[in-house]
Amino acid sequence: MRHINLLHTALFLALSSACMAQTKFKPEDTEFYEPKPRVVMNNAQVPNDAIVLFDGKNLDKWESKNNPSQAVPWTIKDAVLTVKPSTGDIQTKDKFEDFQLHIEWKSPETIKGEGQGRGNSGIFLQGMYEVQVLDNDDNPTYVNGQAGSIYKQRPPLVEVRSDKDKWHRYDIIYKAPRFNIDGMLISKATVTILHNGVLVQNNTQIEGTTEYIGLPKLQAHGPGPIVLQDHGDLVHFRNIWIRPL
Ligand code: MG
């Protein structure tokens, strides 16, 4: 990536000096051919350069967060992954920095509880920053805790309701925070989220960890896993893939 930036910088400087000299441009002066973007196919709704984290068959890419050596206790039935309450969160074995993540989720069939106690789960980016999953249908709660929020920080731009089949889709584009070699913050994490194709977070800055109580915490860290939350509700997941960026 760095050499691309250098190339663009060199091009910009060349053009700037050309401007100052009032050079007359030809079209090809501002066209370049290298490096070429990679070719990616998306014929089966999963880009062919994506890492498939869950395709309905197994949880080989996942581990229990509390007991990584144990098999993941959540259940798979009819190609759908379901939280097994009180067994704890699960996380990817791989760790990630910047990425594009696709994940689909559905609230429990049996409606029970209210507010944060109804259909609650979550997707923790780098294991620290929660994108909320919640049954929002006629279920008032604090807006920075509803589905599509960055938990306790930013509500979604709009409330997206589920389709006929009740499945929701999140497409999450995440840029990790940057720290210098001394652990000082250079830039905070940012996230863009499409919920069922509708923009709900637009390059939102993440202030730090998404705490239930208290203010966000921000400490230097490296790559982290995708974590799915066990909040005690039978939330379903399917079709999870990620493209490191
Ligand atoms: Mg949650």
GROMACS .gro file of C-alpha atoms and ligand atoms in nm:
model
  246
    1MET     CA    1   0.000   0.000   0.000
    2ARG     CA    2   0.287   0.232   0.086
    3HIS     CA    3   0.437   0.216  -0.263
    4ILE     CA    4   0.096   0.307  -0.411
    5ASN     CA    5   0.081   0.613  -0.187
    6LEU     CA    6   0.432   0.708  -0.292
    7LEU     CA    7   0.333   0.667  -0.656
    8HIS     CA    8   0.031   0.891  -0.608
    9THR     CA    9   0.240   1.145  -0.418
   10ALA     CA   10   0.498   1.150  -0.699
   11LEU     CA   11   0.221   1.194  -0.954
   12PHE     CA   12   0.068   1.476  -0.752
   13LEU     CA   13   0.404   1.654  -0.718
   14ALA     CA   14   0.473   1.614  -1.088
   15LEU     CA   15   0.132   1.752  -1.174
   16SER     CA   16   0.169   2.037  -0.924
   17SER     CA   17   0.499   2.148  -1.070
   18ALA     CA   18   0.356   2.107  -1.418
   19CYS     CA   19   0.066   2.331  -1.316
   20MET     CA   20   0.303   2.595  -1.184
   21ALA     CA   21   0.490   2.584  -1.512
   22GLN     CA   22   0.151   2.614  -1.687
   23THR     CA   23   0.219   2.297  -1.888
   24LYS     CA   24  -0.048   2.204  -2.135
   25PHE     CA   25  -0.170   1.854  -2.045
   26LYS     CA   26  -0.254   1.567  -2.272
   27PRO     CA   27  -0.515   1.311  -2.150
   28GLU     CA   28  -0.252   1.039  -2.104
   29ASP     CA   29  -0.048   1.258  -1.867
   30THR     CA   30  -0.292   1.173  -1.588
   31GLU     CA   31  -0.350   0.806  -1.670
   32PHE     CA   32  -0.159   0.520  -1.508
   33TYR     CA   33  -0.175   0.144  -1.558
   34GLU     CA   34   0.013  -0.011  -1.268
   35PRO     CA   35  -0.047  -0.155  -1.019
   36LYS     CA   36  -0.363  -0.319  -1.151
   37PRO     CA   37  -0.654  -0.395  -0.915
   38ARG     CA   38  -0.686  -0.768  -0.848
   39VAL     CA   39  -0.972  -0.947  -1.020
   40VAL     CA   40  -1.242  -1.067  -0.775
   41MET     CA   41  -1.546  -1.272  -0.871
   42ASN     CA   42  -1.866  -1.257  -0.668
   43ASN     CA   43  -2.089  -1.494  -0.861
   44ALA     CA   44  -2.202  -1.697  -0.561
   45GLN     CA   45  -2.269  -1.396  -0.331
   46VAL     CA   46  -1.936  -1.463  -0.160
   47PRO     CA   47  -1.635  -1.290  -0.316
   48ASN     CA   48  -1.379  -1.549  -0.420
   49ASP     CA   49  -1.104  -1.376  -0.222
   50ALA     CA   50  -1.305  -1.383   0.102
   51ILE     CA   51  -1.229  -1.601   0.403
   52VAL     CA   52  -1.548  -1.793   0.472
   53LEU     CA   53  -1.596  -1.793   0.849
   54PHE     CA   54  -1.924  -1.986   0.851
   55ASP     CA   55  -2.097  -2.149   0.557
   56GLY     CA   56  -2.345  -2.362   0.749
   57LYS     CA   57  -2.128  -2.671   0.776
   58ASN     CA   58  -1.893  -2.639   1.071
   59LEU     CA   59  -1.725  -2.407   1.317
   60ASP     CA   60  -1.367  -2.493   1.224
   61LYS     CA   61  -1.277  -2.125   1.207
   62TRP     CA   62  -1.413  -2.054   1.558
   63GLU     CA   63  -1.327  -2.121   1.919
   64SER     CA   64  -1.483  -2.061   2.257
   65LYS     CA   65  -1.365  -1.725   2.390
   66ASN     CA   66  -1.340  -1.844   2.749
   67ASN     CA   67  -1.207  -2.193   2.673
   68PRO     CA   68  -1.023  -2.185   2.338
   69SER     CA   69  -0.916  -2.548   2.375
   70GLN     CA   70  -1.278  -2.671   2.395
   71ALA     CA   71  -1.510  -2.733   2.102
   72VAL     CA   72  -1.749  -2.446   2.031
   73PRO     CA   73  -2.071  -2.530   2.215
   74TRP     CA   74  -2.309  -2.326   1.995
   75THR     CA   75  -2.546  -2.529   1.775
   76ILE     CA   76  -2.570  -2.575   1.399
   77LYS     CA   77  -2.899  -2.686   1.248
   78ASP     CA   78  -3.015  -2.652   0.887
   79ALA     CA   79  -2.697  -2.454   0.808
   80VAL     CA   80  -2.781  -2.195   1.075
   81LEU     CA   81  -2.564  -2.118   1.378
   82THR     CA   82  -2.749  -2.044   1.703
   83VAL     CA   83  -2.624  -1.906   2.033
   84LYS     CA   84  -2.625  -2.162   2.310
   85PRO     CA   85  -2.710  -1.946   2.613
   86SER     CA   86  -2.473  -1.943   2.907
   87THR     CA   87  -2.188  -2.107   2.715
   88GLY     CA   88  -2.013  -1.778   2.648
   89ASP     CA   89  -1.898  -1.580   2.347
   90ILE     CA   90  -1.725  -1.739   2.050
   91GLN     CA   91  -1.442  -1.588   1.846
   92THR     CA   92  -1.255  -1.650   1.525
   93LYS     CA   93  -0.924  -1.829   1.555
   94ASP     CA   94  -0.779  -1.580   1.308
   95LYS     CA   95  -0.715  -1.220   1.401
   96PHE     CA   96  -0.779  -0.924   1.178
   97GLU     CA   97  -0.701  -0.557   1.133
   98ASP     CA   98  -0.884  -0.370   0.853
   99PHE     CA   99  -1.159  -0.572   0.689
  100GLN     CA  100  -1.491  -0.602   0.508
  101LEU     CA  101  -1.722  -0.835   0.701
  102HIS     CA  102  -2.054  -0.983   0.589
  103ILE     CA  103  -2.278  -1.146   0.847
  104GLU     CA  104  -2.646  -1.238   0.858
  105TRP     CA  105  -2.851  -1.270   1.176
  106LYS     CA  106  -3.205  -1.339   1.289
  107SER     CA  107  -3.385  -1.280   1.619
  108PRO     CA  108  -3.520  -1.575   1.819
  109GLU     CA  109  -3.856  -1.710   1.698
  110THR     CA  110  -4.003  -1.688   2.047
  111ILE     CA  111  -4.036  -1.325   2.149
  112LYS     CA  112  -3.958  -1.278   2.515
  113GLY     CA  113  -3.803  -1.008   2.726
  114GLU     CA  114  -3.787  -0.641   2.646
  115GLY     CA  115  -3.531  -0.371   2.574
  116GLN     CA  116  -3.179  -0.507   2.589
  117GLY     CA  117  -3.321  -0.838   2.712
  118ARG     CA  118  -3.483  -0.927   2.380
  119GLY     CA  119  -3.287  -1.095   2.103
  120ASN     CA  120  -2.956  -0.948   2.216
  121SER     CA  121  -2.626  -1.052   2.066
  122GLY     CA  122  -2.344  -0.858   1.909
  123ILE     CA  123  -2.046  -0.859   1.680
  124PHE     CA  124  -1.725  -0.738   1.840
  125LEU     CA  125  -1.477  -0.595   1.590
  126GLN     CA  126  -1.123  -0.691   1.689
  127GLY     CA  127  -1.287  -0.842   1.997
  128MET     CA  128  -1.343  -0.497   2.151
  129TYR     CA  129  -1.591  -0.280   1.963
  130GLU     CA  130  -1.951  -0.405   1.957
  131VAL     CA  131  -2.189  -0.363   1.667
  132GLN     CA  132  -2.520  -0.433   1.837
  133VAL     CA  133  -2.755  -0.713   1.736
  134LEU     CA  134  -3.101  -0.675   1.892
  135ASP     CA  135  -3.465  -0.754   1.821
  136ASN     CA  136  -3.578  -0.399   1.746
  137ASP     CA  137  -3.933  -0.473   1.638
  138ASP     CA  138  -4.160  -0.272   1.870
  139ASN     CA  139  -3.897  -0.295   2.139
  140PRO     CA  140  -3.798   0.047   2.277
  141THR     CA  141  -3.452   0.081   2.424
  142TYR     CA  142  -3.180   0.346   2.437
  143VAL     CA  143  -3.100   0.434   2.076
  144ASN     CA  144  -2.726   0.391   2.113
  145GLY     CA  145  -2.802   0.031   2.211
  146GLN     CA  146  -3.042  -0.066   1.932
  147ALA     CA  147  -2.955  -0.285   1.636
  148GLY     CA  148  -2.696  -0.125   1.412
  149SER     CA  149  -2.556   0.094   1.688
  150ILE     CA  150  -2.197   0.108   1.801
  151TYR     CA  151  -2.294   0.002   2.149
  152LYS     CA  152  -2.328   0.291   2.397
  153GLN     CA  153  -2.165   0.526   2.145
  154ARG     CA  154  -2.349   0.590   1.820
  155PRO     CA  155  -2.706   0.502   1.722
  156PRO     CA  156  -2.771   0.390   1.364
  157LEU     CA  157  -2.860   0.666   1.117
  158VAL     CA  158  -3.195   0.494   1.060
  159GLU     CA  159  -3.375   0.196   1.212
  160VAL     CA  160  -3.383  -0.084   0.957
  161ARG     CA  161  -3.657  -0.339   1.003
  162SER     CA  162  -3.630  -0.700   0.892
  163ASP     CA  163  -3.742  -0.841   0.560
  164LYS     CA  164  -4.023  -1.090   0.525
  165ASP     CA  165  -3.796  -1.382   0.616
  166LYS     CA  166  -3.675  -1.196   0.926
  167TRP     CA  167  -3.308  -1.230   0.833
  168HIS     CA  168  -3.087  -0.921   0.865
  169ARG     CA  169  -2.762  -0.855   0.677
  170TYR     CA  170  -2.475  -0.645   0.802
  171ASP     CA  171  -2.197  -0.540   0.567
  172ILE     CA  172  -1.928  -0.384   0.782
  173ILE     CA  173  -1.624  -0.197   0.654
  174TYR     CA  174  -1.383  -0.148   0.940
  175LYS     CA  175  -1.057   0.038   0.971
  176ALA     CA  176  -0.859  -0.046   1.283
  177PRO     CA  177  -0.715   0.223   1.509
  178ARG     CA  178  -0.352   0.317   1.451
  179PHE     CA  179  -0.093   0.352   1.724
  180ASN     CA  180   0.271   0.448   1.701
  181ILE     CA  181   0.551   0.223   1.827
  182ASP     CA  182   0.521   0.386   2.171
  183GLY     CA  183   0.153   0.293   2.191
  184MET     CA  184   0.028   0.647   2.136
  185LEU     CA  185  -0.292   0.691   1.940
  186ILE     CA  186  -0.251   0.813   1.583
  187SER     CA  187  -0.608   0.760   1.464
  188LYS     CA  188  -0.921   0.599   1.608
  189ALA     CA  189  -1.103   0.308   1.444
  190THR     CA  190  -1.374   0.390   1.193
  191VAL     CA  191  -1.664   0.182   1.069
  192THR     CA  192  -1.919   0.196   0.791
  193ILE     CA  193  -2.219  -0.038   0.812
  194LEU     CA  194  -2.491  -0.127   0.565
  195HIS     CA  195  -2.790  -0.292   0.733
  196ASN     CA  196  -2.994  -0.482   0.475
  197GLY     CA  197  -2.821  -0.260   0.220
  198VAL     CA  198  -2.912   0.063   0.403
  199LEU     CA  199  -2.640   0.288   0.543
  200VAL     CA  200  -2.658   0.299   0.924
  201GLN     CA  201  -2.299   0.396   1.016
  202ASN     CA  202  -2.114   0.630   0.782
  203ASN     CA  203  -1.741   0.625   0.852
  204THR     CA  204  -1.824   0.646   1.223
  205GLN     CA  205  -1.534   0.701   1.459
  206ILE     CA  206  -1.517   0.445   1.737
  207GLU     CA  207  -1.418   0.613   2.061
  208GLY     CA  208  -1.289   0.297   2.231
  209THR     CA  209  -1.423  -0.018   2.390
  210THR     CA  210  -1.802  -0.042   2.401
  211GLU     CA  211  -1.858  -0.062   2.774
  212TYR     CA  212  -2.190  -0.144   2.939
  213ILE     CA  213  -2.095   0.083   3.229
  214GLY     CA  214  -1.861   0.377   3.201
  215LEU     CA  215  -1.667   0.549   2.928
  216PRO     CA  216  -1.490   0.388   2.631
  217LYS     CA  217  -1.135   0.273   2.692
  218LEU     CA  218  -0.870   0.301   2.426
  219GLN     CA  219  -0.542   0.118   2.457
  220ALA     CA  220  -0.289   0.022   2.193
  221HIS     CA  221  -0.358  -0.318   2.043
  222GLY     CA  222  -0.277  -0.531   1.743
  223PRO     CA  223  -0.497  -0.760   1.531
  224GLY     CA  224  -0.804  -0.904   1.701
  225PRO     CA  225  -1.073  -1.167   1.637
  226ILE     CA  226  -1.436  -1.132   1.537
  227VAL     CA  227  -1.637  -1.216   1.850
  228LEU     CA  228  -2.003  -1.317   1.855
  229GLN     CA  229  -2.182  -1.244   2.181
  230ASP     CA  230  -2.375  -1.485   2.401
  231HIS     CA  231  -2.620  -1.252   2.574
  232GLY     CA  232  -2.848  -1.540   2.674
  233ASP     CA  233  -3.078  -1.521   2.371
  234LEU     CA  234  -3.125  -1.774   2.090
  235VAL     CA  235  -3.000  -1.543   1.813
  236HIS     CA  236  -2.920  -1.708   1.478
  237PHE     CA  237  -2.634  -1.645   1.234
  238ARG     CA  238  -2.552  -1.759   0.883
  239ASN     CA  239  -2.333  -1.678   0.585
  240ILE     CA  240  -2.035  -1.511   0.752
  241TRP     CA  241  -1.734  -1.408   0.545
  242ILE     CA  242  -1.453  -1.158   0.574
  243ARG     CA  243  -1.209  -0.986   0.340
  244PRO     CA  244  -0.898  -0.852   0.511
  245LEU     CA  245  -0.813  -0.516   0.352
  246MG      MG  246  -2.521  -0.707   2.245
   0.00000   0.00000   0.00000
